[in-house]
PDB file of C-alpha atoms and ligand atoms in Angstrom:
ATOM      1  CA  MET W 189      11.320  -2.559  -7.045  1.00  0.00           C
ATOM      2  CA  PRO W 190       8.077  -3.046  -5.073  1.00  0.00           C
ATOM      3  CA  ARG W 191       6.790  -0.277  -2.820  1.00  0.00           C
ATOM      4  CA  HIS W 192       7.746  -1.536   0.653  1.00  0.00           C
ATOM      5  CA  LEU W 193       6.671   0.157   3.881  1.00  0.00           C
ATOM      6  CA  LEU W 194       9.302  -0.907   6.398  1.00  0.00           C
ATOM      7  CA  SER W 195       9.879   2.474   8.011  1.00  0.00           C
ATOM      8  CA  ILE W 196       7.624   5.511   8.117  1.00  0.00           C
ATOM      9  CA  ALA W 197      10.628   7.250   6.552  1.00  0.00           C
ATOM     10  CA  ASP W 198      10.022   5.199   3.383  1.00  0.00           C
ATOM     11  CA  LEU W 199       7.344   7.865   2.828  1.00  0.00           C
ATOM     12  CA  SER W 200       7.729  11.593   2.216  1.00  0.00           C
ATOM     13  CA  GLY W 201       5.671  14.071   4.253  1.00  0.00           C
ATOM     14  CA  GLU W 202       3.383  14.496   1.211  1.00  0.00           C
ATOM     15  CA  GLU W 203       2.897  10.725   0.909  1.00  0.00           C
ATOM     16  CA  ILE W 204       2.006  10.472   4.598  1.00  0.00           C
ATOM     17  CA  LEU W 205      -0.651  13.148   4.102  1.00  0.00           C
ATOM     18  CA  LYS W 206      -1.920  11.330   1.017  1.00  0.00           C
ATOM     19  CA  ILE W 207      -2.402   8.176   3.139  1.00  0.00           C
ATOM     20  CA  LEU W 208      -4.159  10.146   5.877  1.00  0.00           C
ATOM     21  CA  TYR W 209      -6.537  11.875   3.437  1.00  0.00           C
ATOM     22  CA  LYS W 210      -7.326   8.549   1.759  1.00  0.00           C
ATOM     23  CA  ALA W 211      -7.910   6.987   5.190  1.00  0.00           C
ATOM     24  CA  SER W 212     -10.389   9.766   6.023  1.00  0.00           C
ATOM     25  CA  ASP W 213     -12.217   9.227   2.719  1.00  0.00           C
ATOM     26  CA  LEU W 214     -12.391   5.469   3.247  1.00  0.00           C
ATOM     27  CA  LYS W 215     -13.573   6.013   6.834  1.00  0.00           C
ATOM     28  CA  GLU W 216     -16.513   8.042   5.481  1.00  0.00           C
ATOM     29  CA  GLU W 217     -17.237   5.518   2.728  1.00  0.00           C
ATOM     30  CA  LEU W 218     -17.159   2.659   5.231  1.00  0.00           C
ATOM     31  CA  LYS W 219     -20.131   4.205   7.054  1.00  0.00           C
ATOM     32  CA  PHE W 220     -22.289   3.585   3.982  1.00  0.00           C
ATOM     33  CA  GLU W 221     -20.561   0.666   2.264  1.00  0.00           C
ATOM     34  CA  PRO W 222     -18.711  -1.882   4.429  1.00  0.00           C
ATOM     35  CA  CYS W 223     -17.121  -3.751   1.513  1.00  0.00           C
ATOM     36  CA  LEU W 224     -15.611  -1.732  -1.308  1.00  0.00           C
ATOM     37  CA  ASN W 225     -13.998  -4.455  -3.461  1.00  0.00           C
ATOM     38  CA  TYR W 226     -11.183  -2.150  -4.640  1.00  0.00           C
ATOM     39  CA  LEU W 227      -8.765  -5.083  -4.293  1.00  0.00           C
ATOM     40  CA  LEU W 228     -11.006  -7.897  -5.523  1.00  0.00           C
ATOM     41  CA  GLY W 229      -9.018 -11.005  -6.437  1.00  0.00           C
ATOM     42  CA  LYS W 230      -5.878  -9.967  -4.533  1.00  0.00           C
ATOM     43  CA  SER W 231      -4.352 -11.783  -1.532  1.00  0.00           C
ATOM     44  CA  CYS W 232      -2.094 -10.746   1.351  1.00  0.00           C
ATOM     45  CA  ALA W 233       0.011 -12.970   3.592  1.00  0.00           C
ATOM     46  CA  LEU W 234       0.273 -11.923   7.233  1.00  0.00           C
ATOM     47  CA  ILE W 235       3.403 -13.267   8.923  1.00  0.00           C
ATOM     48  CA  PHE W 236       3.300 -12.781  12.703  1.00  0.00           C
ATOM     49  CA  GLU W 237       6.229 -13.854  14.893  1.00  0.00           C
ATOM     50  CA  LYS W 238       4.677 -12.115  17.925  1.00  0.00           C
ATOM     51  CA  PRO W 239       1.152 -11.862  19.350  1.00  0.00           C
ATOM     52  CA  SER W 240      -1.259  -9.123  18.265  1.00  0.00           C
ATOM     53  CA  LEU W 241      -4.840  -7.999  18.778  1.00  0.00           C
ATOM     54  CA  ARG W 242      -5.146  -4.656  16.987  1.00  0.00           C
ATOM     55  CA  THR W 243      -2.733  -5.157  14.105  1.00  0.00           C
ATOM     56  CA  ARG W 244      -4.000  -8.582  13.160  1.00  0.00           C
ATOM     57  CA  VAL W 245      -7.707  -7.750  13.430  1.00  0.00           C
ATOM     58  CA  THR W 246      -7.422  -4.422  11.608  1.00  0.00           C
ATOM     59  CA  PHE W 247      -5.249  -5.786   8.805  1.00  0.00           C
ATOM     60  CA  GLU W 248      -7.494  -8.816   8.280  1.00  0.00           C
ATOM     61  CA  LEU W 249     -10.584  -6.603   8.301  1.00  0.00           C
ATOM     62  CA  ALA W 250      -8.980  -4.027   6.011  1.00  0.00           C
ATOM     63  CA  ILE W 251      -8.043  -6.747   3.531  1.00  0.00           C
ATOM     64  CA  ASN W 252     -11.502  -8.351   3.643  1.00  0.00           C
ATOM     65  CA  GLN W 253     -13.332  -5.024   3.403  1.00  0.00           C
ATOM     66  CA  LEU W 254     -11.363  -4.163   0.267  1.00  0.00           C
ATOM     67  CA  GLY W 255     -12.423  -7.457  -1.290  1.00  0.00           C
ATOM     68  CA  ALA W 256      -9.043  -9.233  -0.974  1.00  0.00           C
ATOM     69  CA  ASN W 257      -8.069 -12.414   0.924  1.00  0.00           C
ATOM     70  CA  ALA W 258      -5.931 -12.585   4.063  1.00  0.00           C
ATOM     71  CA  ILE W 259      -3.752 -15.588   4.901  1.00  0.00           C
ATOM     72  CA  TYR W 260      -2.494 -15.520   8.491  1.00  0.00           C
ATOM     73  CA  LEU W 261       0.763 -17.375   9.146  1.00  0.00           C
ATOM     74  CA  THR W 262       2.419 -17.778  12.538  1.00  0.00           C
ATOM     75  CA  GLN W 263       5.996 -18.772  13.224  1.00  0.00           C
ATOM     76  CA  ALA W 264       4.637 -22.223  14.179  1.00  0.00           C
ATOM     77  CA  ASP W 265       3.175 -22.534  10.658  1.00  0.00           C
ATOM     78  CA  ILE W 266       6.130 -21.468   8.557  1.00  0.00           C
ATOM     79  CA  GLY W 267       9.262 -21.410  10.767  1.00  0.00           C
ATOM     80  CA  LEU W 268      10.642 -18.173   9.333  1.00  0.00           C
ATOM     81  CA  GLY W 269      14.425 -18.621   9.146  1.00  0.00           C
ATOM     82  CA  LYS W 270      14.170 -22.010  10.908  1.00  0.00           C
ATOM     83  CA  ARG W 271      12.069 -24.438   8.852  1.00  0.00           C
ATOM     84  CA  GLU W 272      12.895 -22.418   5.749  1.00  0.00           C
ATOM     85  CA  ALA W 273      15.234 -19.552   4.839  1.00  0.00           C
ATOM     86  CA  ILE W 274      13.656 -16.085   4.952  1.00  0.00           C
ATOM     87  CA  SER W 275      14.738 -15.538   1.336  1.00  0.00           C
ATOM     88  CA  ASP W 276      12.944 -18.708   0.176  1.00  0.00           C
ATOM     89  CA  ILE W 277       9.763 -17.818   2.031  1.00  0.00           C
ATOM     90  CA  ALA W 278       9.830 -14.356   0.423  1.00  0.00           C
ATOM     91  CA  ARG W 279      10.381 -15.819  -3.065  1.00  0.00           C
ATOM     92  CA  ASN W 280       7.600 -18.387  -2.664  1.00  0.00           C
ATOM     93  CA  LEU W 281       5.033 -15.954  -1.294  1.00  0.00           C
ATOM     94  CA  SER W 282       5.860 -13.566  -4.153  1.00  0.00           C
ATOM     95  CA  ARG W 283       4.576 -16.218  -6.607  1.00  0.00           C
ATOM     96  CA  TRP W 284       1.155 -16.496  -4.929  1.00  0.00           C
ATOM     97  CA  VAL W 285       0.106 -13.349  -3.100  1.00  0.00           C
ATOM     98  CA  ASN W 286       0.199  -9.595  -3.719  1.00  0.00           C
ATOM     99  CA  ALA W 287       1.696  -8.324  -0.440  1.00  0.00           C
ATOM    100  CA  ILE W 288       3.392  -9.518   2.737  1.00  0.00           C
ATOM    101  CA  ILE W 289       2.463  -7.906   6.041  1.00  0.00           C
ATOM    102  CA  ALA W 290       4.975  -8.962   8.677  1.00  0.00           C
ATOM    103  CA  ARG W 291       5.454  -8.568  12.440  1.00  0.00           C
ATOM    104  CA  THR W 292       8.947  -9.674  13.372  1.00  0.00           C
ATOM    105  CA  TYR W 293      11.266  -9.544  16.352  1.00  0.00           C
ATOM    106  CA  ALA W 294      14.314  -8.291  14.439  1.00  0.00           C
ATOM    107  CA  HIS W 295      13.953  -5.453  11.943  1.00  0.00           C
ATOM    108  CA  LYS W 296      16.591  -7.180   9.817  1.00  0.00           C
ATOM    109  CA  THR W 297      14.156 -10.063   9.247  1.00  0.00           C
ATOM    110  CA  LEU W 298      11.862  -7.541   7.545  1.00  0.00           C
ATOM    111  CA  LEU W 299      14.742  -6.133   5.520  1.00  0.00           C
ATOM    112  CA  GLU W 300      15.591  -9.628   4.334  1.00  0.00           C
ATOM    113  CA  LEU W 301      11.971 -10.410   3.445  1.00  0.00           C
ATOM    114  CA  ALA W 302      11.869  -7.185   1.444  1.00  0.00           C
ATOM    115  CA  GLN W 303      15.194  -7.905  -0.253  1.00  0.00           C
ATOM    116  CA  TYR W 304      13.903 -11.163  -1.743  1.00  0.00           C
ATOM    117  CA  SER W 305      10.248 -10.222  -2.340  1.00  0.00           C
ATOM    118  CA  THR W 306       8.966  -9.054  -5.670  1.00  0.00           C
ATOM    119  CA  ILE W 307       5.800  -7.858  -3.882  1.00  0.00           C
ATOM    120  CA  PRO W 308       5.419  -5.076  -1.261  1.00  0.00           C
ATOM    121  CA  VAL W 309       6.380  -5.880   2.330  1.00  0.00           C
ATOM    122  CA  ILE W 310       4.607  -3.881   5.049  1.00  0.00           C
ATOM    123  CA  ASN W 311       5.987  -3.579   8.579  1.00  0.00           C
ATOM    124  CA  ALA W 312       3.362  -4.655  11.139  1.00  0.00           C
ATOM    125  CA  LEU W 313       5.865  -3.926  13.980  1.00  0.00           C
ATOM    126  CA  SER W 314       9.506  -4.818  14.438  1.00  0.00           C
ATOM    127  CA  ASP W 315      11.951  -4.114  17.246  1.00  0.00           C
ATOM    128  CA  LEU W 316      12.839  -0.850  15.473  1.00  0.00           C
ATOM    129  CA  GLU W 317       9.603   0.621  14.116  1.00  0.00           C
ATOM    130  CA  HIS W 318       5.798   0.509  14.007  1.00  0.00           C
ATOM    131  CA  PRO W 319       4.912   2.719  11.027  1.00  0.00           C
ATOM    132  CA  CYS W 320       1.238   1.692  10.691  1.00  0.00           C
ATOM    133  CA  GLN W 321       0.681   2.624  14.331  1.00  0.00           C
ATOM    134  CA  ALA W 322       2.288   6.043  13.869  1.00  0.00           C
ATOM    135  CA  LEU W 323       0.186   6.717  10.746  1.00  0.00           C
ATOM    136  CA  ALA W 324      -3.006   5.914  12.695  1.00  0.00           C
ATOM    137  CA  ASP W 325      -1.777   8.191  15.489  1.00  0.00           C
ATOM    138  CA  PHE W 326      -1.160  11.089  13.114  1.00  0.00           C
ATOM    139  CA  LEU W 327      -4.658  10.603  11.672  1.00  0.00           C
ATOM    140  CA  THR W 328      -6.063  10.709  15.224  1.00  0.00           C
ATOM    141  CA  ILE W 329      -4.155  13.921  16.037  1.00  0.00           C
ATOM    142  CA  TYR W 330      -5.270  15.454  12.728  1.00  0.00           C
ATOM    143  CA  GLU W 331      -8.908  14.630  13.520  1.00  0.00           C
ATOM    144  CA  LYS W 332      -8.624  16.391  16.880  1.00  0.00           C
ATOM    145  CA  ARG W 333      -6.774  19.501  15.741  1.00  0.00           C
ATOM    146  CA  GLY W 334      -7.287  19.785  11.981  1.00  0.00           C
ATOM    147  CA  ARG W 335      -3.545  20.065  11.357  1.00  0.00           C
ATOM    148  CA  LEU W 336      -0.263  18.341  12.148  1.00  0.00           C
ATOM    149  CA  ALA W 337       2.464  20.944  11.593  1.00  0.00           C
ATOM    150  CA  GLY W 338       3.226  22.805  14.812  1.00  0.00           C
ATOM    151  CA  ILE W 339       1.383  20.299  17.055  1.00  0.00           C
ATOM    152  CA  LYS W 340       3.199  19.533  20.315  1.00  0.00           C
ATOM    153  CA  LEU W 341       3.482  15.863  21.202  1.00  0.00           C
ATOM    154  CA  ALA W 342       5.156  14.422  24.310  1.00  0.00           C
ATOM    155  CA  TRP W 343       6.480  10.891  24.564  1.00  0.00           C
ATOM    156  CA  VAL W 344       6.942   9.580  28.108  1.00  0.00           C
ATOM    157  CA  GLY W 345       8.627   6.219  28.658  1.00  0.00           C
ATOM    158  CA  ASP W 346      10.809   3.947  26.560  1.00  0.00           C
ATOM    159  CA  GLY W 347      12.538   5.235  23.404  1.00  0.00           C
ATOM    160  CA  ASN W 348      11.162   2.222  21.527  1.00  0.00           C
ATOM    161  CA  ASN W 349       9.765   1.127  18.145  1.00  0.00           C
ATOM    162  CA  VAL W 350       6.578   3.215  18.398  1.00  0.00           C
ATOM    163  CA  CYS W 351       8.582   6.234  19.565  1.00  0.00           C
ATOM    164  CA  HIS W 352      10.959   5.821  16.593  1.00  0.00           C
ATOM    165  CA  SER W 353       8.170   5.863  13.997  1.00  0.00           C
ATOM    166  CA  LEU W 354       6.495   8.835  15.689  1.00  0.00           C
ATOM    167  CA  MET W 355       9.810  10.768  15.798  1.00  0.00           C
ATOM    168  CA  LEU W 356      10.504  10.206  12.120  1.00  0.00           C
ATOM    169  CA  GLY W 357       6.908  11.114  11.258  1.00  0.00           C
ATOM    170  CA  ALA W 358       7.054  14.211  13.455  1.00  0.00           C
ATOM    171  CA  GLY W 359      10.208  15.287  11.611  1.00  0.00           C
ATOM    172  CA  LEU W 360       8.593  14.732   8.202  1.00  0.00           C
ATOM    173  CA  LEU W 361       5.323  16.455   9.147  1.00  0.00           C
ATOM    174  CA  GLY W 362       6.617  19.387  11.228  1.00  0.00           C
ATOM    175  CA  LEU W 363       5.449  18.482  14.739  1.00  0.00           C
ATOM    176  CA  THR W 364       7.316  19.322  17.941  1.00  0.00           C
ATOM    177  CA  MET W 365       8.045  16.098  19.806  1.00  0.00           C
ATOM    178  CA  LYS W 366       9.557  16.057  23.296  1.00  0.00           C
ATOM    179  CA  ILE W 367      10.743  12.632  24.338  1.00  0.00           C
ATOM    180  CA  ALA W 368      11.334  11.847  28.021  1.00  0.00           C
ATOM    181  CA  THR W 369      13.031   8.559  28.810  1.00  0.00           C
ATOM    182  CA  PRO W 370      15.175   7.294  31.670  1.00  0.00           C
ATOM    183  CA  LYS W 371      18.914   7.637  31.040  1.00  0.00           C
ATOM    184  CA  GLY W 372      20.083   4.774  28.830  1.00  0.00           C
ATOM    185  CA  TYR W 373      16.617   4.223  27.293  1.00  0.00           C
ATOM    186  CA  GLU W 374      16.721   7.098  24.804  1.00  0.00           C
ATOM    187  CA  PRO W 375      15.727   6.445  21.168  1.00  0.00           C
ATOM    188  CA  ASN W 376      18.169   4.865  18.721  1.00  0.00           C
ATOM    189  CA  LYS W 377      20.847   7.455  17.801  1.00  0.00           C
ATOM    190  CA  GLU W 378      20.709   6.888  14.027  1.00  0.00           C
ATOM    191  CA  ILE W 379      16.933   7.290  14.007  1.00  0.00           C
ATOM    192  CA  LEU W 380      17.215  10.427  16.148  1.00  0.00           C
ATOM    193  CA  THR W 381      19.743  11.945  13.736  1.00  0.00           C
ATOM    194  CA  LYS W 382      17.506  11.138  10.781  1.00  0.00           C
ATOM    195  CA  ALA W 383      14.432  12.600  12.527  1.00  0.00           C
ATOM    196  CA  GLN W 384      16.388  15.759  13.349  1.00  0.00           C
ATOM    197  CA  GLU W 385      17.530  16.088   9.723  1.00  0.00           C
ATOM    198  CA  TYR W 386      13.894  15.924   8.585  1.00  0.00           C
ATOM    199  CA  ALA W 387      12.957  18.349  11.367  1.00  0.00           C
ATOM    200  CA  ALA W 388      15.465  20.920  10.134  1.00  0.00           C
ATOM    201  CA  ARG W 389      13.628  20.948   6.781  1.00  0.00           C
ATOM    202  CA  SER W 390      10.059  20.977   8.126  1.00  0.00           C
ATOM    203  CA  ASN W 391      10.447  23.324  11.125  1.00  0.00           C
ATOM    204  CA  ALA W 392       9.772  20.389  13.426  1.00  0.00           C
ATOM    205  CA  LYS W 393      11.570  20.049  16.752  1.00  0.00           C
ATOM    206  CA  ILE W 394      12.677  16.742  18.224  1.00  0.00           C
ATOM    207  CA  ILE W 395      13.822  17.230  21.803  1.00  0.00           C
ATOM    208  CA  ILE W 396      15.245  14.562  24.112  1.00  0.00           C
ATOM    209  CA  THR W 397      15.046  14.891  27.888  1.00  0.00           C
ATOM    210  CA  ASN W 398      15.185  12.661  30.946  1.00  0.00           C
ATOM    211  CA  ASP W 399      12.518  14.686  32.739  1.00  0.00           C
ATOM    212  CA  PRO W 400       8.886  13.631  32.139  1.00  0.00           C
ATOM    213  CA  LYS W 401       7.582  16.900  33.637  1.00  0.00           C
ATOM    214  CA  ASP W 402       9.568  18.877  31.093  1.00  0.00           C
ATOM    215  CA  ALA W 403       8.136  16.725  28.262  1.00  0.00           C
ATOM    216  CA  VAL W 404       4.469  17.183  29.206  1.00  0.00           C
ATOM    217  CA  THR W 405       4.724  20.929  29.903  1.00  0.00           C
ATOM    218  CA  ASP W 406       3.076  22.679  26.909  1.00  0.00           C
ATOM    219  CA  SER W 407       2.327  19.356  25.132  1.00  0.00           C
ATOM    220  CA  GLU W 408      -1.271  18.964  24.042  1.00  0.00           C
ATOM    221  CA  PHE W 409      -0.836  15.287  23.135  1.00  0.00           C
ATOM    222  CA  ILE W 410       0.841  12.974  25.670  1.00  0.00           C
ATOM    223  CA  TYR W 411       1.802   9.495  24.550  1.00  0.00           C
ATOM    224  CA  THR W 412       3.080   6.503  26.470  1.00  0.00           C
ATOM    225  CA  ASP W 413       3.679   2.819  25.768  1.00  0.00           C
ATOM    226  CA  THR W 414       4.660  -0.286  27.676  1.00  0.00           C
ATOM    227  CA  TRP W 415       7.977  -0.280  29.549  1.00  0.00           C
ATOM    228  CA  ILE W 416       8.512  -3.886  28.456  1.00  0.00           C
ATOM    229  CA  SER W 417       8.121  -4.424  24.728  1.00  0.00           C
ATOM    230  CA  MET W 418       7.590  -7.891  23.273  1.00  0.00           C
ATOM    231  CA  GLY W 419      10.947  -9.670  23.387  1.00  0.00           C
ATOM    232  CA  GLN W 420      12.198  -7.773  26.501  1.00  0.00           C
ATOM    233  CA  GLU W 421      10.409  -9.930  29.070  1.00  0.00           C
ATOM    234  CA  GLN W 422      13.676 -11.021  30.709  1.00  0.00           C
ATOM    235  CA  GLU W 423      14.399  -7.347  31.583  1.00  0.00           C
ATOM    236  CA  ALA W 424      10.957  -6.845  33.130  1.00  0.00           C
ATOM    237  CA  GLU W 425      12.005  -6.458  36.760  1.00  0.00           C
ATOM    238  CA  THR W 426      14.791  -3.942  36.080  1.00  0.00           C
ATOM    239  CA  ARG W 427      12.665  -1.972  33.665  1.00  0.00           C
ATOM    240  CA  ARG W 428       9.722  -1.726  36.101  1.00  0.00           C
ATOM    241  CA  ARG W 429      12.088  -0.195  38.682  1.00  0.00           C
ATOM    242  CA  ILE W 430      13.842   2.212  36.300  1.00  0.00           C
ATOM    243  CA  PHE W 431      10.691   3.436  34.551  1.00  0.00           C
ATOM    244  CA  ARG W 432       8.590   3.968  37.703  1.00  0.00           C
ATOM    245  CA  PRO W 433       9.105   7.805  37.706  1.00  0.00           C
ATOM    246  CA  PHE W 434       7.828   7.847  34.113  1.00  0.00           C
ATOM    247  CA  GLN W 435       4.296   6.675  34.882  1.00  0.00           C
ATOM    248  CA  VAL W 436       1.623   8.814  33.235  1.00  0.00           C
ATOM    249  CA  ASN W 437      -0.603   9.618  36.196  1.00  0.00           C
ATOM    250  CA  ARG W 438      -2.577  12.491  37.682  1.00  0.00           C
ATOM    251  CA  GLU W 439       0.508  13.966  39.401  1.00  0.00           C
ATOM    252  CA  LEU W 440       2.481  14.155  36.144  1.00  0.00           C
ATOM    253  CA  LEU W 441      -0.465  15.566  34.224  1.00  0.00           C
ATOM    254  CA  ALA W 442      -0.661  18.485  36.659  1.00  0.00           C
ATOM    255  CA  TYR W 443       2.263  19.850  34.589  1.00  0.00           C
ATOM    256  CA  ALA W 444       0.427  19.405  31.245  1.00  0.00           C
ATOM    257  CA  PRO W 445      -1.798  22.042  29.644  1.00  0.00           C
ATOM    258  CA  ARG W 446      -5.386  21.949  30.977  1.00  0.00           C
ATOM    259  CA  THR W 447      -6.620  20.722  27.589  1.00  0.00           C
ATOM    260  CA  HIS W 448      -4.612  17.687  26.563  1.00  0.00           C
ATOM    261  CA  PHE W 449      -5.152  14.277  25.015  1.00  0.00           C
ATOM    262  CA  ILE W 450      -3.758  10.971  26.249  1.00  0.00           C
ATOM    263  CA  MET W 451      -2.444   8.515  23.680  1.00  0.00           C
ATOM    264  CA  HIS W 452      -1.271   4.900  23.954  1.00  0.00           C
ATOM    265  CA  CYS W 453      -0.762   2.384  21.167  1.00  0.00           C
ATOM    266  CA  LEU W 454      -2.010  -0.438  23.460  1.00  0.00           C
ATOM    267  CA  PRO W 455      -1.817  -3.023  24.908  1.00  0.00           C
ATOM    268  CA  ALA W 456      -1.665  -1.006  28.156  1.00  0.00           C
ATOM    269  CA  HIS W 457      -0.195  -2.330  31.355  1.00  0.00           C
ATOM    270  CA  ARG W 458      -2.555  -0.694  33.813  1.00  0.00           C
ATOM    271  CA  GLY W 459      -0.794   0.521  36.936  1.00  0.00           C
ATOM    272  CA  GLU W 460       2.610   0.473  35.218  1.00  0.00           C
ATOM    273  CA  GLU W 461       3.159   3.063  32.459  1.00  0.00           C
ATOM    274  CA  ILE W 462      -0.339   4.516  32.923  1.00  0.00           C
ATOM    275  CA  THR W 463      -2.945   4.575  35.682  1.00  0.00           C
ATOM    276  CA  ASP W 464      -6.512   3.359  35.185  1.00  0.00           C
ATOM    277  CA  GLU W 465      -7.940   6.811  35.821  1.00  0.00           C
ATOM    278  CA  VAL W 466      -5.810   8.363  33.052  1.00  0.00           C
ATOM    279  CA  LEU W 467      -6.302   5.553  30.542  1.00  0.00           C
ATOM    280  CA  ASP W 468     -10.065   5.509  31.099  1.00  0.00           C
ATOM    281  CA  GLY W 469     -10.374   9.264  31.718  1.00  0.00           C
ATOM    282  CA  PRO W 470     -12.106  11.894  29.573  1.00  0.00           C
ATOM    283  CA  ASN W 471      -8.890  12.979  27.823  1.00  0.00           C
ATOM    284  CA  SER W 472      -8.003   9.497  26.608  1.00  0.00           C
ATOM    285  CA  ILE W 473      -8.188   8.947  22.842  1.00  0.00           C
ATOM    286  CA  VAL W 474      -6.654   5.484  22.824  1.00  0.00           C
ATOM    287  CA  LEU W 475      -9.694   3.786  21.293  1.00  0.00           C
ATOM    288  CA  GLU W 476      -9.806   6.349  18.500  1.00  0.00           C
ATOM    289  CA  GLN W 477      -6.178   5.476  17.760  1.00  0.00           C
ATOM    290  CA  ALA W 478      -7.097   1.780  17.733  1.00  0.00           C
ATOM    291  CA  GLU W 479     -10.047   2.375  15.403  1.00  0.00           C
ATOM    292  CA  ASN W 480      -7.899   4.444  13.065  1.00  0.00           C
ATOM    293  CA  ARG W 481      -5.525   1.521  12.581  1.00  0.00           C
ATOM    294  CA  LEU W 482      -8.268   0.016  10.408  1.00  0.00           C
ATOM    295  CA  HIS W 483      -8.822   3.137   8.316  1.00  0.00           C
ATOM    296  CA  VAL W 484      -5.135   3.915   7.807  1.00  0.00           C
ATOM    297  CA  GLN W 485      -4.266   0.348   6.864  1.00  0.00           C
ATOM    298  CA  ARG W 486      -7.121   0.247   4.360  1.00  0.00           C
ATOM    299  CA  ALA W 487      -5.612   3.365   2.800  1.00  0.00           C
ATOM    300  CA  ILE W 488      -2.081   1.910   2.814  1.00  0.00           C
ATOM    301  CA  LEU W 489      -3.217  -1.333   1.165  1.00  0.00           C
ATOM    302  CA  TYR W 490      -5.384   0.463  -1.355  1.00  0.00           C
ATOM    303  CA  LEU W 491      -2.680   2.949  -2.375  1.00  0.00           C
ATOM    304  CA  ILE W 492       0.176   0.429  -2.486  1.00  0.00           C
ATOM    305  CA  LEU W 493      -1.695  -2.386  -4.207  1.00  0.00           C
ATOM    306  CA  THR W 494      -3.215  -0.145  -6.861  1.00  0.00           C
ATOM    307  CA  GLY W 495       0.172   1.451  -7.551  1.00  0.00           C
ATOM    308  CA  LYS W 496      -1.032   4.911  -6.444  1.00  0.00           C
ATOM    309  CA  LEU W 497       1.772   5.403  -3.924  1.00  0.00           C
TER     310      LEU W 497
HETATM  311  N1  LIG E 906      -0.896  -1.388  18.938  1.00  0.00           N
HETATM  312  C1  LIG E 906      -0.705  -2.624  18.449  1.00  0.00           C
HETATM  313  O1  LIG E 906       0.056  -2.825  17.494  1.00  0.00           O
HETATM  314  O2  LIG E 906      -1.401  -3.596  19.099  1.00  0.00           O
HETATM  315  P1  LIG E 906      -1.233  -5.171  18.864  1.00  0.00           P
HETATM  316  O3  LIG E 906       0.113  -5.557  19.397  1.00  0.00           O
HETATM  317  O4  LIG E 906      -2.371  -5.801  19.644  1.00  0.00           O
HETATM  318  O5  LIG E 906      -1.337  -5.457  17.406  1.00  0.00           O
HETATM  319  N1  LIG E 907       6.422  -1.275  22.073  1.00  0.00           N
HETATM  320  C1  LIG E 907       5.424  -2.303  22.072  1.00  0.00           C
HETATM  321  C2  LIG E 907       4.354  -1.976  21.098  1.00  0.00           C
HETATM  322  C3  LIG E 907       3.218  -2.955  21.036  1.00  0.00           C
HETATM  323  C4  LIG E 907       2.192  -2.577  20.015  1.00  0.00           C
HETATM  324  C5  LIG E 907       6.064  -3.642  21.730  1.00  0.00           C
HETATM  325  O1  LIG E 907       6.941  -3.683  20.846  1.00  0.00           O
HETATM  326  O2  LIG E 907       5.710  -4.642  22.353  1.00  0.00           O
END
């Protein structure tokens, strides 16, 4: 069975730390040696059903910098589940390349790719999770604070894919995560239960509220994301109205500790979930998160494709 990374919960807390330490090592090495050739001769297929800046660029760079080849395939190229069955695409790619990195609308598309692949499948974002983003975020938090256990993280906005991966990771790593969403936009119940089970073992706390002020009080890291994820465009008008009180702005941050960091996976919708002054302000670490996507994904590819994970 290949080592898939579909959910951050496919990893143990120890394995997450192993990825983060490897990412830090590779980040140092990259300063001196841009191409490391650890994966010379290998190839990865990137299947993207949705647009991407960060994930595509950082995966392609990570693959190239490790000496492997990247083959980028859009839905227009391969017609996943339309021109050809998902199972057949998975079986064919398994004969040529060493890993599939896939961004899909439905998480079940990823599950099906993984079911029929004899090579690792890595989630590059689905409607349910964004594990590579959360790993880069934990590396960013670790770099700021030198630890993860006991760190207080607030999520303000939609209980979405990024929130799900962060919750599960927080549970595995022992963070306190307070999640403030409008009523009806809380995280998926099964994922919440799973995160709380992990939390009970790691001394983490996963707390759900509908009050953004409550979430940011005492939280040294404050995270938000778009109110309208890819695929939800038809709900845009309703969502903009419902989420308005959840904007991360100067007024909300008056309730946060004086020293805090602002996080966002990007792309940001300036003036919606976050104001310009907060996104561009001195506490914003969003570009460090974006940079760390590269380092974490190099570590993931290296560890998975050399069988060290
Ligand atoms: N954060 C993130 O995944 O960005 P992209 O959608 O641009 O890849
Ligand atoms: N929640 C967002 C994340 C984008 C990186 C989306 O799914 O569109």
